[in-house]
GROMACS .gro file of C-alpha atoms in nm:
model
  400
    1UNK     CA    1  10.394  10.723  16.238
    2UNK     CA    2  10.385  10.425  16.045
    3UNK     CA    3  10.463  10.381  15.643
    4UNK     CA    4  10.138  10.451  15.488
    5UNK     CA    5  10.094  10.753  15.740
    6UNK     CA    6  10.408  10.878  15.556
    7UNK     CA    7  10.286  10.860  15.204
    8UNK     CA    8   9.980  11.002  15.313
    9UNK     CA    9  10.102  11.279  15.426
   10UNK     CA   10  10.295  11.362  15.182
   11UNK     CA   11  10.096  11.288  14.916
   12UNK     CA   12   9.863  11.543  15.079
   13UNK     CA   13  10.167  11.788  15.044
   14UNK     CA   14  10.233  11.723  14.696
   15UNK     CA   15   9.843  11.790  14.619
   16UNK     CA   16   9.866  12.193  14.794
   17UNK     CA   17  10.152  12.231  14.582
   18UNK     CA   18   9.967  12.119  14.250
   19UNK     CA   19   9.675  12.346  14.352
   20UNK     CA   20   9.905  12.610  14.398
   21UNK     CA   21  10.075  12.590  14.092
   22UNK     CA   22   9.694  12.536  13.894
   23UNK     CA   23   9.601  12.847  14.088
   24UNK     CA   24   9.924  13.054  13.996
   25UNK     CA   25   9.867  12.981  13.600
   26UNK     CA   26   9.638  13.187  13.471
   27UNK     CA   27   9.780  13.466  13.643
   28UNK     CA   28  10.121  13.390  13.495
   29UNK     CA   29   9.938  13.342  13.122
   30UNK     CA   30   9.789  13.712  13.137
   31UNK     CA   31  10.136  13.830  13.279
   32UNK     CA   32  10.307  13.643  12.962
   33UNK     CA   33  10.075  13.745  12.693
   34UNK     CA   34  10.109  14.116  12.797
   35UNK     CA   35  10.475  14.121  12.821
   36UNK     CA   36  10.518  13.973  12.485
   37UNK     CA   37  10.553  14.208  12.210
   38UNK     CA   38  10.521  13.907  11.965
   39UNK     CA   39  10.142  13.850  12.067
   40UNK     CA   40  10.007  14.164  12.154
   41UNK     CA   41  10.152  14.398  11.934
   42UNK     CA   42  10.217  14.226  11.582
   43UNK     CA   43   9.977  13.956  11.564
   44UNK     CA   44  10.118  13.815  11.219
   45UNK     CA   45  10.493  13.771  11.346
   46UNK     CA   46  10.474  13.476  11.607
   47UNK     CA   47  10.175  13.298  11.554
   48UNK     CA   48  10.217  13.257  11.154
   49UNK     CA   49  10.561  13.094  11.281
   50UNK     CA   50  10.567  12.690  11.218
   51UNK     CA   51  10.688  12.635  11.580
   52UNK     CA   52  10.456  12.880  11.754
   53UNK     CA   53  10.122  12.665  11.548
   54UNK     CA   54  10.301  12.356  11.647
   55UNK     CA   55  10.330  12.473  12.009
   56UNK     CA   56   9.967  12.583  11.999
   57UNK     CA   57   9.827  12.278  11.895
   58UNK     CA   58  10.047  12.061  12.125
   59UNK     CA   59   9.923  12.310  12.439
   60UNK     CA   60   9.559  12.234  12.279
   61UNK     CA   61   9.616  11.871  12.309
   62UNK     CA   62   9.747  11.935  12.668
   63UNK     CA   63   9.462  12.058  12.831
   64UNK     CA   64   9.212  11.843  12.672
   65UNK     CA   65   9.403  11.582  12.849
   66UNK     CA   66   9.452  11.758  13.137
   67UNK     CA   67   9.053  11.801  13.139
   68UNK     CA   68   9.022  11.449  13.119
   69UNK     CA   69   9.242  11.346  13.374
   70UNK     CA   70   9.481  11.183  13.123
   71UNK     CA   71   9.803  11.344  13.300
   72UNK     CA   72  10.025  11.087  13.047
   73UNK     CA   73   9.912  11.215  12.727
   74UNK     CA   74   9.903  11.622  12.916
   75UNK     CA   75  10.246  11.577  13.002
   76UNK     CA   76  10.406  11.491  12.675
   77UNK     CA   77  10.202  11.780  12.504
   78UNK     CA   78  10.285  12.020  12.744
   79UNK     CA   79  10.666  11.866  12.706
   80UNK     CA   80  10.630  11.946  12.324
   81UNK     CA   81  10.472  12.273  12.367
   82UNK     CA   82  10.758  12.403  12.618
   83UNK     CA   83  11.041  12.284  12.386
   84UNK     CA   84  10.867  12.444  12.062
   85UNK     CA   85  10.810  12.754  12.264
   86UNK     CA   86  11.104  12.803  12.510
   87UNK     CA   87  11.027  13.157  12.624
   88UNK     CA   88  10.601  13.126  12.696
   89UNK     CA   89  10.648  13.113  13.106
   90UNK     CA   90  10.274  12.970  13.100
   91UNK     CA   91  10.316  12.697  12.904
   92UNK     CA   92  10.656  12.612  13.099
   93UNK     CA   93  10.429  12.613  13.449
   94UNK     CA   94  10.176  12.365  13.286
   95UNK     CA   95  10.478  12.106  13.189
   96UNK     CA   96  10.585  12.170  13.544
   97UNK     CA   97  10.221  12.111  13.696
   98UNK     CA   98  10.194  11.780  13.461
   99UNK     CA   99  10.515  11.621  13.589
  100UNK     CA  100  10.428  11.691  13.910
  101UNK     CA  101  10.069  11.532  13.873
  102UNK     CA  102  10.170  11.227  13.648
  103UNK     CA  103  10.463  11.166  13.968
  104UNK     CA  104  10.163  11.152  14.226
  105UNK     CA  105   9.892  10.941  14.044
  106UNK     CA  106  10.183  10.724  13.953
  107UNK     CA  107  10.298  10.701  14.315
  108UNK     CA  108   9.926  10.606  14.395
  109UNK     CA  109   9.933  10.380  14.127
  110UNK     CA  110  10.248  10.220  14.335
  111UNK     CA  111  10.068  10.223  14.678
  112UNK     CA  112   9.756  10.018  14.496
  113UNK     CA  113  10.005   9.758  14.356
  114UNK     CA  114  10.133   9.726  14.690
  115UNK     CA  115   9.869   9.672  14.904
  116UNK     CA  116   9.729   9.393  14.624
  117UNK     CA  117  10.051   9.184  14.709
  118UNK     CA  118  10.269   9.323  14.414
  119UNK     CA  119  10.573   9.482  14.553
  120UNK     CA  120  10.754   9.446  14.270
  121UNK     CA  121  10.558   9.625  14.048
  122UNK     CA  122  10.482   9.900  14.265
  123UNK     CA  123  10.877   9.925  14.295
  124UNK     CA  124  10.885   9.982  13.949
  125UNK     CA  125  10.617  10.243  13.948
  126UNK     CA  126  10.796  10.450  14.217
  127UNK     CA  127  11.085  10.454  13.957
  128UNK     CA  128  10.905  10.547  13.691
  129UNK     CA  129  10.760  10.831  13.900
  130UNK     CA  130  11.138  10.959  13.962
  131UNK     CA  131  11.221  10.929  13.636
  132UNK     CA  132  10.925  11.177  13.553
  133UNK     CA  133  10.978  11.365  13.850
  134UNK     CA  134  11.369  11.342  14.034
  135UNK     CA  135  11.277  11.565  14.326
  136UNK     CA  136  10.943  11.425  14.422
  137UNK     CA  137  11.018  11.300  14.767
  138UNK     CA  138  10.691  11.161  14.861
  139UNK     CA  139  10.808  10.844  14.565
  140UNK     CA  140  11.184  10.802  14.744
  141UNK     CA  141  11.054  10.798  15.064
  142UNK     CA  142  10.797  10.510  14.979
  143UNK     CA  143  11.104  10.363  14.747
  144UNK     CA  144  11.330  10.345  15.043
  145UNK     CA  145  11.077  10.196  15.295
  146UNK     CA  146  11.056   9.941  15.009
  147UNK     CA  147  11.421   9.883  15.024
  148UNK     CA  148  11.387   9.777  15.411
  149UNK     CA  149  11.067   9.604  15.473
  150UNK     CA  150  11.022   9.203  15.375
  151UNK     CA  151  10.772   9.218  15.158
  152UNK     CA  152  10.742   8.791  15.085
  153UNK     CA  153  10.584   8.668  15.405
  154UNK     CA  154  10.224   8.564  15.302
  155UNK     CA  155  10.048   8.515  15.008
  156UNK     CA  156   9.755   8.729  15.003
  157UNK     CA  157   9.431   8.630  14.916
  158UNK     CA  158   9.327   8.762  14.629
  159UNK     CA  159   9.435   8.668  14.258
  160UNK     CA  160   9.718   8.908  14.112
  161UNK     CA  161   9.658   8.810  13.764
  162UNK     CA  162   9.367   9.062  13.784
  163UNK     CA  163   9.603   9.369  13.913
  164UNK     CA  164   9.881   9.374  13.632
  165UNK     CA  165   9.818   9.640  13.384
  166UNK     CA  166   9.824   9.592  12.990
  167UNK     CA  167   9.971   9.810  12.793
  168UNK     CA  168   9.788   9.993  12.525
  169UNK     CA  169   9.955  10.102  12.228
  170UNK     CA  170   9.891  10.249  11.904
  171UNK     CA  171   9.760   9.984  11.677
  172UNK     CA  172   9.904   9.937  11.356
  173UNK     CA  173  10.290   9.824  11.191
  174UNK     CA  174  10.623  10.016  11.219
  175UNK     CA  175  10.948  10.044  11.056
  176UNK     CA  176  11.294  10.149  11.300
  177UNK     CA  177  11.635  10.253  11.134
  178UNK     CA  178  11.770  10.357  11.447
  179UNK     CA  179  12.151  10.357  11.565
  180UNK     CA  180  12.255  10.479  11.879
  181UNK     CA  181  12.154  10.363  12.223
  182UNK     CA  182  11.945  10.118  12.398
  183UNK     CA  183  11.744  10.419  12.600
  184UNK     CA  184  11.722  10.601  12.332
  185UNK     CA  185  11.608  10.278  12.086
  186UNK     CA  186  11.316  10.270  12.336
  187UNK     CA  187  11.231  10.614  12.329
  188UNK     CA  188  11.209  10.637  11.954
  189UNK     CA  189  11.020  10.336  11.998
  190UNK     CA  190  10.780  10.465  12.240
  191UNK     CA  191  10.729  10.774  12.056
  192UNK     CA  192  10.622  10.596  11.735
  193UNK     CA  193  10.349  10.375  11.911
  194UNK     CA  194  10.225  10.654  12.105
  195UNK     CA  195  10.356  10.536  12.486
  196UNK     CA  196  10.625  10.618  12.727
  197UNK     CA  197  10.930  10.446  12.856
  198UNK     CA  198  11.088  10.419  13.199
  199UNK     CA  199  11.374  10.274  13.273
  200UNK     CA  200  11.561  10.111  13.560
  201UNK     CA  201  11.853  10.380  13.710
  202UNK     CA  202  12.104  10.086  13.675
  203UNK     CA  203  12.046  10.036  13.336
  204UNK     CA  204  12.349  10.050  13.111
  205UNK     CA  205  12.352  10.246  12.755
  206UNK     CA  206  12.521  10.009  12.515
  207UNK     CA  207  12.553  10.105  12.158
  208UNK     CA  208  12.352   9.908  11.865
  209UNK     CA  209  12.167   9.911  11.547
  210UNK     CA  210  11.776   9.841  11.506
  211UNK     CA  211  11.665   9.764  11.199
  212UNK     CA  212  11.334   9.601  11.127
  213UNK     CA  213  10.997   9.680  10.869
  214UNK     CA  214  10.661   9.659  10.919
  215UNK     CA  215  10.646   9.546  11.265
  216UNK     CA  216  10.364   9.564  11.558
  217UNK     CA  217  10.408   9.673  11.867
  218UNK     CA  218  10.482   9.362  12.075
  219UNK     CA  219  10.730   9.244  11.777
  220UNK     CA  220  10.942   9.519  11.797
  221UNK     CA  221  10.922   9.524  12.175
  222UNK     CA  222  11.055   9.141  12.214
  223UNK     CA  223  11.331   9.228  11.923
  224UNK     CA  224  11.450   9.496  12.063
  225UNK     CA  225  11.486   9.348  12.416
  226UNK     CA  226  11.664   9.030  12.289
  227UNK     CA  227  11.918   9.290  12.106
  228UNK     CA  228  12.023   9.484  12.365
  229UNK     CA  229  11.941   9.197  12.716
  230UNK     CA  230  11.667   9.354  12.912
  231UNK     CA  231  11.311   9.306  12.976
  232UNK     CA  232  10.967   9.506  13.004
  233UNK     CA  233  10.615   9.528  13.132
  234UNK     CA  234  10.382   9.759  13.144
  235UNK     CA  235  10.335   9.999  13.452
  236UNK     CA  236  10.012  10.142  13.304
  237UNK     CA  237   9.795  10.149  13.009
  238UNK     CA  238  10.030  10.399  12.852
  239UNK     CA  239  10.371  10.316  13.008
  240UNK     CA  240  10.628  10.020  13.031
  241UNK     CA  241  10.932  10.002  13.269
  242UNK     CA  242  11.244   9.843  13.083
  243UNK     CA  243  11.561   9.692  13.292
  244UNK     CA  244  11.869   9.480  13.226
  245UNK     CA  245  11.754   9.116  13.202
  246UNK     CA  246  11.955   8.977  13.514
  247UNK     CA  247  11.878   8.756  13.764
  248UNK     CA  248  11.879   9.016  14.004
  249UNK     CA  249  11.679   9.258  13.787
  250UNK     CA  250  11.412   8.962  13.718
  251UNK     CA  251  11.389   8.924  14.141
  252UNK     CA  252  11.333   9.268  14.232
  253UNK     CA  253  11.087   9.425  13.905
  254UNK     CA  254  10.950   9.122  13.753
  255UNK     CA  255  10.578   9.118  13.834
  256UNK     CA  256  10.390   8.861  14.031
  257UNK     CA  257  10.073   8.668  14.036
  258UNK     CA  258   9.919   8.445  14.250
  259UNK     CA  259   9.716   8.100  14.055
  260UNK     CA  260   9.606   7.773  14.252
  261UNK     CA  261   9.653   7.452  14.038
  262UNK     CA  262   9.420   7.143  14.133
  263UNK     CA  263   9.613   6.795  14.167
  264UNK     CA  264   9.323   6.549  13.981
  265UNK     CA  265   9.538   6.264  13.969
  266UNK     CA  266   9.694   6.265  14.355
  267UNK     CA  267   9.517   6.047  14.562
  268UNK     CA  268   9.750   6.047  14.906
  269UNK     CA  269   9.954   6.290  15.079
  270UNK     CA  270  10.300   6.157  14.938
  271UNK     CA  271  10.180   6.211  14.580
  272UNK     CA  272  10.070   6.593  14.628
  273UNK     CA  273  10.380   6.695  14.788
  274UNK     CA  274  10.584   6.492  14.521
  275UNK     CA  275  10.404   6.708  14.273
  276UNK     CA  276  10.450   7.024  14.475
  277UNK     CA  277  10.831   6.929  14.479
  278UNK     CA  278  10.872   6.825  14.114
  279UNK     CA  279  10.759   7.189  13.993
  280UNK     CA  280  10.925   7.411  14.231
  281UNK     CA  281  11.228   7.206  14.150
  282UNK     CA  282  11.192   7.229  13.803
  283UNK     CA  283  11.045   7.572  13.749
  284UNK     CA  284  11.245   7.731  14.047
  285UNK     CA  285  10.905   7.872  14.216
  286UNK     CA  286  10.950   8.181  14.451
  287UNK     CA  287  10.650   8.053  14.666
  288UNK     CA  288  10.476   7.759  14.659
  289UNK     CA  289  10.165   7.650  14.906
  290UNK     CA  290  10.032   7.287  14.921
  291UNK     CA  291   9.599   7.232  15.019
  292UNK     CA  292   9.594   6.911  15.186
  293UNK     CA  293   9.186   6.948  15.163
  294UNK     CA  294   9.114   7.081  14.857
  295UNK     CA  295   9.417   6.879  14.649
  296UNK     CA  296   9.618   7.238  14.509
  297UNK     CA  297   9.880   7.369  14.490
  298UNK     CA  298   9.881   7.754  14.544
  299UNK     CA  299  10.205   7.935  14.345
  300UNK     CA  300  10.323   8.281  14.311
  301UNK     CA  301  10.591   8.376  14.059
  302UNK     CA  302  10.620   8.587  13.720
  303UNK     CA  303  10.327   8.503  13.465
  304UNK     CA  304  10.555   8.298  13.239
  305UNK     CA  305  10.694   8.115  13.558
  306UNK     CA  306  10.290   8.050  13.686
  307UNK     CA  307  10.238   7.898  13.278
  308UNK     CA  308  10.507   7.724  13.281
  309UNK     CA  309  10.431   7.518  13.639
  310UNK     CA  310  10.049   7.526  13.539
  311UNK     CA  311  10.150   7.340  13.204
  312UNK     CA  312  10.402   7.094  13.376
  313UNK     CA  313  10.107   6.982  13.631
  314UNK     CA  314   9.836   6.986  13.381
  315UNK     CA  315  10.066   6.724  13.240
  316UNK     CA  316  10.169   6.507  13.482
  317UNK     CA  317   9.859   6.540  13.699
  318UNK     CA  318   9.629   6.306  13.431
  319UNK     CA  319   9.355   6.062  13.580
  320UNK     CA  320   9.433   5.672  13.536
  321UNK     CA  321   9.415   5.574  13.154
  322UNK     CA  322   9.076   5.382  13.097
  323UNK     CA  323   8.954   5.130  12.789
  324UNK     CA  324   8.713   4.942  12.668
  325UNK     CA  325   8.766   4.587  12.531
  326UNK     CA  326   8.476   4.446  12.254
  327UNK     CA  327   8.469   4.066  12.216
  328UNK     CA  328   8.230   3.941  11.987
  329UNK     CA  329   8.121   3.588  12.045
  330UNK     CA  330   8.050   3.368  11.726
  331UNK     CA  331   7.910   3.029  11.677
  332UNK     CA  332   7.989   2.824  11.355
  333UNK     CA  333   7.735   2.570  11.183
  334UNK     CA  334   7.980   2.278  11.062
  335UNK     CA  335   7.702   2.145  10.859
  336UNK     CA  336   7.668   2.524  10.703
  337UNK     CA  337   8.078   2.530  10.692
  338UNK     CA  338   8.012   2.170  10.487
  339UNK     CA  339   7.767   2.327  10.226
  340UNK     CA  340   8.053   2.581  10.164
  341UNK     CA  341   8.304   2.344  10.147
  342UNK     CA  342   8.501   2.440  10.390
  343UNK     CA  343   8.607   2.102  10.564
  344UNK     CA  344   8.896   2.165  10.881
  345UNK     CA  345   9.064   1.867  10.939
  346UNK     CA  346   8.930   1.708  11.263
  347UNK     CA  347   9.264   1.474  11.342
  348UNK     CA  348   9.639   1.438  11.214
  349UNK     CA  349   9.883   1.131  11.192
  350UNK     CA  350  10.228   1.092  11.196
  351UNK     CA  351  10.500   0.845  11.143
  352UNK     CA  352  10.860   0.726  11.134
  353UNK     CA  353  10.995   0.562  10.881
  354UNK     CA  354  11.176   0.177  10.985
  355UNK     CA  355  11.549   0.139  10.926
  356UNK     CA  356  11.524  -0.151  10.629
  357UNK     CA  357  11.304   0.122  10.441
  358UNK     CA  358  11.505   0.378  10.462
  359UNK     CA  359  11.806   0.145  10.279
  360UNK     CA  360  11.581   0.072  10.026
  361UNK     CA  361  11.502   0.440   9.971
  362UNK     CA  362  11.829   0.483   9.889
  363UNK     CA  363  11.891   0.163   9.671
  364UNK     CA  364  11.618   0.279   9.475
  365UNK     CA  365  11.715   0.669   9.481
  366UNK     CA  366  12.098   0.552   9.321
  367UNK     CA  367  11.920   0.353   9.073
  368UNK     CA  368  11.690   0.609   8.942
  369UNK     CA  369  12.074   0.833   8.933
  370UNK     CA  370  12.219   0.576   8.726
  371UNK     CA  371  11.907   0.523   8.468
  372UNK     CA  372  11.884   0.894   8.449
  373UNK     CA  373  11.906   0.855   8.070
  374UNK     CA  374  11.565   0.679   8.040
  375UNK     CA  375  11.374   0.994   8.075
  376UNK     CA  376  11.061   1.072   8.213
  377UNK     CA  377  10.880   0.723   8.243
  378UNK     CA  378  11.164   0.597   8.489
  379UNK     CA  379  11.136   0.928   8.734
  380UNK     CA  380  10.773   0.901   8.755
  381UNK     CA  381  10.794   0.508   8.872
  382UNK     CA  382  11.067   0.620   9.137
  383UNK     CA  383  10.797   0.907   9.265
  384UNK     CA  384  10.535   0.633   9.257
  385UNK     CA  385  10.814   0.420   9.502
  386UNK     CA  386  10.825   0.648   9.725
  387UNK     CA  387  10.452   0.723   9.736
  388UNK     CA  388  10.368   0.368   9.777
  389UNK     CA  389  10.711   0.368  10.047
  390UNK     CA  390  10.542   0.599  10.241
  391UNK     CA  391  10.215   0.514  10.299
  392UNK     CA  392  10.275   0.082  10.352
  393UNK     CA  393  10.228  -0.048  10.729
  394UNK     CA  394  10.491  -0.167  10.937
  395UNK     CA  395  10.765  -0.070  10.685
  396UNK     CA  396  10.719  -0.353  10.435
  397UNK     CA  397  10.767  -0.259  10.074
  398UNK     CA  398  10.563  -0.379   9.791
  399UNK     CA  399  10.760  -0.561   9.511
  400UNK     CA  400  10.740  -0.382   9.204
   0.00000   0.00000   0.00000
């Protein structure tokens, strides 16, 4: 008999023995109520009691749920009720009947994740079904089958993203003083946003104080499990699975999906399975699958793992860069540039000056030093000189 004949068997098990105990309660609530002086003779001594209201209301709440189907929510009334009222055998079989039921739907819940590709998940939701229920042996069976079969050989076809549960908790802000220990930091945390905790067996008290005000849900979630080095995600709508954030940890409970990525920008063979390379080597992919034909790249990985490779290609994988060049084309009028007076110079001229003029340059240059005391008239006829120096043919000075 193969794995899933297994489960199903005993699954089928574990429902007779739920009927039975549903069957067996209301026979065990008449037997309490008439054995109990406090209810049927003095009706004024138990039930004006604080704890006997309190376990009343919370049994109330119980089978509402239980009506419902909400085992979650039935089993932490009927948790609250049997603490509150220690000695009422009926509502001690209810809490019994609710752990029992919330241990099979979440074992169920396992076998769904597990045929939709998401071991991992579904090996957290076994634990979380032991930690409800130790001694249900329909969830270590399917635990230890877990343990022994490969469970990474193909990608299956269907997109996990859809499959991983969100958890749901109460909405609003709260404030922790709490010092003791991390599973108990989660508990009180749990408690206050109306959800439940599980936790990996290996997990490892270690002693610390949380302190924070005013804080959602998912903010106190990420501070606490930066404090204290684990992780979380949910298992249900009402439920999230904390372990030590290890490698080893991150391998076997982190969940999985499954995204394919387009390549836009490869063209060839060699530049898709560069790409495929570059982000499994960067990221550290689990599982990566390369689409010749289409131009994707199928991964599988965590969700921040599958962002973080998405983000990298979305990058990297851009179409060639385009532009557009404007040239303008513009004709000029030189009569109109004429009328504006605006008059470019059409040709230039240049010179060198002969030897003999330079010398007499300088003749004249010391003898405008020396008659410096003449003033003004004597430096304008040396600037005249050299004007007239300048501009004379063939180097031949005029005579003063």
């Amino acid at each position: 008999m193969g794995a899933g004949g297994i489960g199903s068997r005993r699954a089928g098990i574990g429902r007779i023995g739920i009927g039975v105990l549903a069957a067996l309660v209301p026979f065990l609530s008449l037997s309490a109520r008439a054995q109990s002086p406090s209810t049927a003779g003095d009706g004024n001594s138990g039930l004006t009691s604080s704890r006997t209201t309190d376990a009343r209301q919370a049994y109330d709440e119980g089978q509402r749920a239980e009506s419902m189907g909400d085992w979650e929510t039935a089993f932490r009334a009927y948790q609250e009720a049997a603490a509150l009222s220690p000695d009422e055998s009926a509502i001690q079989v209810r809490a019994q009947l609710a752990r029992s039921a919330l241990a099979q739907q979440r074992t169920e819940r396992a076998e769904k994740q597990l045929l939709s590709g998401n071991p991992a998940l579904a090996r957290a939701i076994l634990q979380s079904a032991l930690q409800v229920d130790p001694s249900y042996t329909v969830a270590q069976e399917r635990l230890q089958q877990l343990a022994q079969v490969d469970t990474f050989t193909t990608l299956p076809s269907d997109n996990l993203a859809s499959t991983l549960p969100a958890i749901k908790a109460t909405a609003g802000n709260r404030s922790f003083d709490y010092n003791g220990a991390t599973h108990g930091a989660y508990e009180e945390l749990a408690r206050q946003f109306g959800v439940t905790a599980a936790f990996d067996p290996e997990l490892q008290d270690r002693q610390l104080r949380f302190r924070v005000s005013d804080v959602d849900f998912d903010t106190a979630m990420r501070l606490l499990s930066e404090e204290t080095n684990t992780f979380w995600f949910a298992v249900d709508t009402k439920t999230f699975f904390v372990a030590a954030d290890t490698a080893n940890k991150r391998r076997d409970y982190d969940p999985e999906i499954k995204k394919t990525i387009l390549l836009p920008a490869a063209e060839t063979n060699d530049e898709m399975t560069e790409a495929m390379r570059m982000v499994r080597d960067i990221v550290g992919l689990r599982r990566t699958e390369l689409d010749l034909k289409t131009h994707s790249i199928t991964v599988r990985d965590t969700p921040a793992n599958v962002a973080l490779a998405e983000a990298i290609l979305k990058d990297v994988q851009q179409p060639p860069g385009e532009f557009l060049l404007e040239v303008d084309l513009l004709e000029v009028d030189r009569n109109a540039a004429l009328n504006l007076g605006i008059t470019p110079p059409s040709t230039a001229s240049t010179f060198s000056l002969p030897t003999g003029v330079i010398h007499v340059l300088r003749r004249r240059a010391f003898s405008h030093h020396a008659g410096a005391a003449f003033g003004k008239p004597r430096r304008a006829g040396v600037a005249a000189l050299l004007f007239r120096t300048c501009w004379q043919p063939h180097g031949q000075f005029p005579p003063d």
